[in-house]
Short mmCIF file of C-alpha atoms in Angstrom, two decimals:
data_model
loop_
_atom_site.label_atom_id
_atom_site.label_comp_id
_atom_site.label_asym_id
_atom_site.label_seq_id
_atom_site.Cartn_x
_atom_site.Cartn_y
_atom_site.Cartn_z
CA UNK A 95 135.98 -61.39 267.30
CA UNK A 96 138.04 -58.35 268.13
CA UNK A 97 136.49 -54.90 268.43
CA UNK A 98 138.02 -54.05 265.06
CA UNK A 99 136.66 -57.11 263.31
CA UNK A 100 138.46 -59.92 261.51
CA UNK A 101 140.98 -59.23 258.75
CA UNK A 102 140.73 -61.87 256.04
CA UNK A 103 143.91 -62.49 254.05
CA UNK A 104 143.27 -64.28 250.75
CA UNK A 105 146.28 -65.49 248.76
CA UNK A 106 147.11 -68.81 247.05
CA UNK A 107 150.79 -68.17 247.86
CA UNK A 108 151.20 -69.77 251.28
CA UNK A 109 154.38 -67.89 252.15
CA UNK A 110 152.82 -64.54 251.22
CA UNK A 111 149.61 -65.02 253.21
CA UNK A 112 151.38 -66.44 256.26
CA UNK A 113 154.00 -63.70 256.20
CA UNK A 114 151.35 -60.97 256.05
CA UNK A 115 149.32 -62.79 258.66
CA UNK A 116 152.27 -62.88 261.04
CA UNK A 117 152.88 -59.16 260.55
CA UNK A 118 149.28 -58.19 261.28
CA UNK A 119 148.75 -60.63 264.16
CA UNK A 120 151.91 -59.24 265.80
CA UNK A 121 150.04 -55.93 266.02
CA UNK A 122 147.24 -57.58 267.96
CA UNK A 123 144.86 -57.75 265.00
CA UNK A 124 142.58 -60.75 264.55
CA UNK A 125 143.22 -62.46 261.24
CA UNK A 126 142.00 -65.43 259.21
CA UNK A 127 143.99 -66.92 256.35
CA UNK A 128 142.39 -68.28 253.17
CA UNK A 129 144.12 -70.05 250.29
CA UNK A 130 141.42 -69.10 247.79
CA UNK A 131 138.48 -66.79 247.22
CA UNK A 132 136.21 -69.83 247.40
CA UNK A 133 137.48 -70.61 250.90
CA UNK A 134 136.85 -67.02 251.98
CA UNK A 135 133.31 -66.94 250.61
CA UNK A 136 132.50 -70.20 252.39
CA UNK A 137 133.63 -68.75 255.73
CA UNK A 138 132.58 -65.12 255.43
CA UNK A 139 129.01 -65.39 256.71
CA UNK A 140 127.33 -62.17 257.80
CA UNK A 141 130.38 -60.40 259.21
CA UNK A 142 129.78 -56.63 259.19
CA UNK A 143 133.12 -55.34 260.49
CA UNK A 144 136.68 -55.99 259.41
CA UNK A 145 138.57 -55.97 256.13
CA UNK A 146 139.64 -58.23 253.27
CA UNK A 147 143.16 -58.23 251.82
CA UNK A 148 143.13 -60.25 248.60
CA UNK A 149 145.66 -61.16 245.95
CA UNK A 150 144.60 -60.35 242.39
CA UNK A 151 146.00 -63.34 240.50
CA UNK A 152 144.59 -66.53 242.03
CA UNK A 153 143.45 -69.76 240.35
CA UNK A 154 139.71 -70.25 240.08
CA UNK A 155 138.03 -67.11 241.37
CA UNK A 156 140.52 -64.28 240.86
CA UNK A 157 140.76 -61.26 243.10
CA UNK A 158 138.86 -59.18 240.56
CA UNK A 159 136.15 -61.86 240.32
CA UNK A 160 136.00 -61.83 244.12
CA UNK A 161 135.26 -58.10 244.10
CA UNK A 162 132.32 -58.72 241.77
CA UNK A 163 130.99 -61.52 243.99
CA UNK A 164 131.33 -59.43 247.16
CA UNK A 165 129.34 -56.67 245.48
CA UNK A 166 126.69 -59.19 244.43
CA UNK A 167 126.19 -60.48 247.98
CA UNK A 168 126.37 -56.90 249.33
CA UNK A 169 129.32 -57.63 251.61
CA UNK A 170 130.15 -54.38 253.46
CA UNK A 171 133.79 -55.23 254.23
CA UNK A 172 136.36 -52.95 252.57
CA UNK A 173 138.79 -54.75 250.25
CA UNK A 174 142.48 -54.01 249.72
CA UNK A 175 144.03 -55.70 246.67
CA UNK A 176 147.64 -56.84 246.40
CA UNK A 177 149.52 -58.35 243.46
CA UNK A 178 152.98 -59.27 242.33
CA UNK A 179 152.16 -58.50 238.71
CA UNK A 180 150.23 -55.26 238.81
CA UNK A 181 149.62 -52.77 236.07
CA UNK A 182 147.64 -49.56 235.78
CA UNK A 183 144.60 -51.01 233.97
CA UNK A 184 144.32 -53.76 236.60
CA UNK A 185 144.51 -51.24 239.43
CA UNK A 186 141.85 -49.06 237.77
CA UNK A 187 139.53 -52.02 237.30
CA UNK A 188 140.00 -53.09 240.92
CA UNK A 189 139.19 -49.62 242.23
CA UNK A 190 136.16 -49.33 239.98
CA UNK A 191 134.97 -52.72 241.23
CA UNK A 192 135.02 -51.53 244.83
CA UNK A 193 138.56 -52.01 246.13
CA UNK A 194 139.63 -49.18 248.42
CA UNK A 195 143.35 -49.51 247.58
CA UNK A 196 145.83 -51.48 245.49
CA UNK A 197 149.34 -52.53 246.56
CA UNK A 198 152.10 -54.20 244.56
CA UNK A 199 154.28 -56.93 246.09
CA UNK A 200 156.56 -56.73 247.91
CA UNK A 201 154.09 -54.73 249.95
CA UNK A 202 155.28 -51.75 251.97
CA UNK A 203 154.21 -53.00 255.40
CA UNK A 204 153.87 -49.58 257.04
CA UNK A 205 151.83 -48.16 254.17
CA UNK A 206 149.55 -51.19 254.18
CA UNK A 207 149.04 -51.04 257.94
CA UNK A 208 148.17 -47.34 257.78
CA UNK A 209 145.60 -47.97 255.04
CA UNK A 210 144.28 -50.99 256.91
CA UNK A 211 143.72 -48.95 260.05
CA UNK A 212 141.73 -46.43 258.01
CA UNK A 213 139.70 -49.23 256.44
CA UNK A 214 138.90 -50.76 259.84
CA UNK A 215 137.78 -47.36 261.18
CA UNK A 216 135.53 -46.86 258.15
CA UNK A 217 134.14 -50.38 258.57
CA UNK A 218 133.36 -49.78 262.25
CA UNK A 219 131.64 -46.46 261.52
CA UNK A 220 129.53 -48.03 258.78
CA UNK A 221 128.58 -50.99 260.97
CA UNK A 222 127.51 -48.68 263.78
CA UNK A 223 125.38 -46.66 261.37
CA UNK A 224 123.76 -49.83 260.01
CA UNK A 225 123.02 -51.07 263.52
CA UNK A 226 121.53 -47.70 264.44
CA UNK A 227 119.29 -47.82 261.37
CA UNK A 228 118.10 -51.32 262.29
CA UNK A 229 117.27 -50.24 265.84
CA UNK A 230 115.42 -47.17 264.58
CA UNK A 231 113.40 -49.30 262.17
CA UNK A 232 112.46 -51.62 265.05
CA UNK A 233 111.30 -48.68 267.14
CA UNK A 234 109.13 -47.39 264.32
CA UNK A 235 107.73 -50.86 263.63
CA UNK A 236 106.79 -51.18 267.32
CA UNK A 237 104.25 -48.35 266.98
CA UNK A 238 100.61 -49.40 266.85
CA UNK A 239 98.46 -48.24 263.95
CA UNK A 240 96.96 -45.43 266.06
CA UNK A 241 100.36 -44.40 267.44
CA UNK A 242 101.68 -44.24 263.90
CA UNK A 243 98.80 -41.94 262.94
CA UNK A 244 99.61 -39.64 265.84
CA UNK A 245 103.31 -39.73 264.97
CA UNK A 246 102.61 -38.76 261.37
CA UNK A 247 100.40 -35.91 262.56
CA UNK A 248 103.21 -34.64 264.81
CA UNK A 249 105.57 -34.90 261.83
CA UNK A 250 103.11 -32.77 259.84
CA UNK A 251 103.23 -30.11 262.56
CA UNK A 252 99.72 -30.71 263.93
CA UNK A 253 98.98 -29.76 267.54
CA UNK A 254 97.30 -32.19 269.94
CA UNK A 255 93.88 -30.51 269.64
CA UNK A 256 94.12 -30.63 265.85
CA UNK A 257 95.14 -34.28 265.95
CA UNK A 258 92.19 -35.09 268.18
CA UNK A 259 89.80 -33.40 265.74
CA UNK A 260 91.44 -35.05 262.72
CA UNK A 261 91.24 -38.55 264.20
CA UNK A 262 87.93 -38.12 266.00
CA UNK A 263 89.34 -39.00 269.41
CA UNK A 264 89.63 -37.14 272.69
CA UNK A 265 92.51 -34.84 273.54
CA UNK A 266 93.42 -37.09 276.47
CA UNK A 267 93.65 -40.10 274.16
CA UNK A 268 95.94 -38.16 271.83
CA UNK A 269 98.15 -37.23 274.76
CA UNK A 270 98.37 -40.88 275.85
CA UNK A 271 99.24 -42.09 272.35
CA UNK A 272 101.77 -39.30 271.93
CA UNK A 273 103.41 -40.22 275.23
CA UNK A 274 103.67 -43.85 274.09
CA UNK A 275 105.19 -42.74 270.78
CA UNK A 276 107.79 -40.63 272.54
CA UNK A 277 108.70 -43.51 274.86
CA UNK A 278 108.98 -46.12 272.11
CA UNK A 279 111.03 -43.84 269.89
CA UNK A 280 113.26 -42.68 272.74
CA UNK A 281 112.52 -39.05 271.90
CA UNK A 282 112.75 -36.30 274.50
CA UNK A 283 110.98 -33.64 272.44
CA UNK A 284 108.78 -33.18 269.40
CA UNK A 285 111.78 -31.93 267.45
CA UNK A 286 113.75 -35.06 268.28
CA UNK A 287 110.78 -37.24 267.33
CA UNK A 288 110.57 -35.51 263.96
CA UNK A 289 114.29 -36.04 263.40
CA UNK A 290 114.02 -39.73 264.19
CA UNK A 291 111.00 -40.24 261.95
CA UNK A 292 112.68 -38.46 259.05
CA UNK A 293 115.82 -40.54 259.62
CA UNK A 294 113.58 -43.59 259.47
CA UNK A 295 112.35 -42.62 256.03
CA UNK A 296 109.06 -40.91 256.94
CA UNK A 297 107.90 -37.74 255.25
CA UNK A 298 105.16 -35.25 256.05
CA UNK A 299 102.97 -36.63 253.28
#
């Protein structure tokens, strides 16, 4: 897969999908062509980066139905809709269903490419954020029960001596646990530890 992710082109019109595919692949973008929404859904898997360009009027699962299904499976890929028979109500419904843009055929290639570049950048940013959240969750989950207690005490603003008294352990033990917490969380200071814990969904209570 390319660094930008795969661009899925979904259109029952062979000439339309192959023509758009040729245009985008000539720019060095990685593409996959699908003759139906069913074919796309069967191939999509767990891809987190990329984009979907789908025709609205297709037999079976329409482009609008596809938007609903992508929302149901929580697919994060941005979707650009294209159609040869567009109207305002259809465009409004598509946007409300999650499409990021709507183009009428014949598509203005330069305008589509510009919007596609924006969509790929947004997709990459979102994927990076999701991966960061997963890594942070793993760090937090790696804390032992005692380390988690110390971490929560730090989050509450307690000093080491206070933590020792609260937990009924020695100051040295608190310092050891706190050191382990800082290492596991990748925090260089108490302030950074607090920021990471809050980002991970912890609160002072």
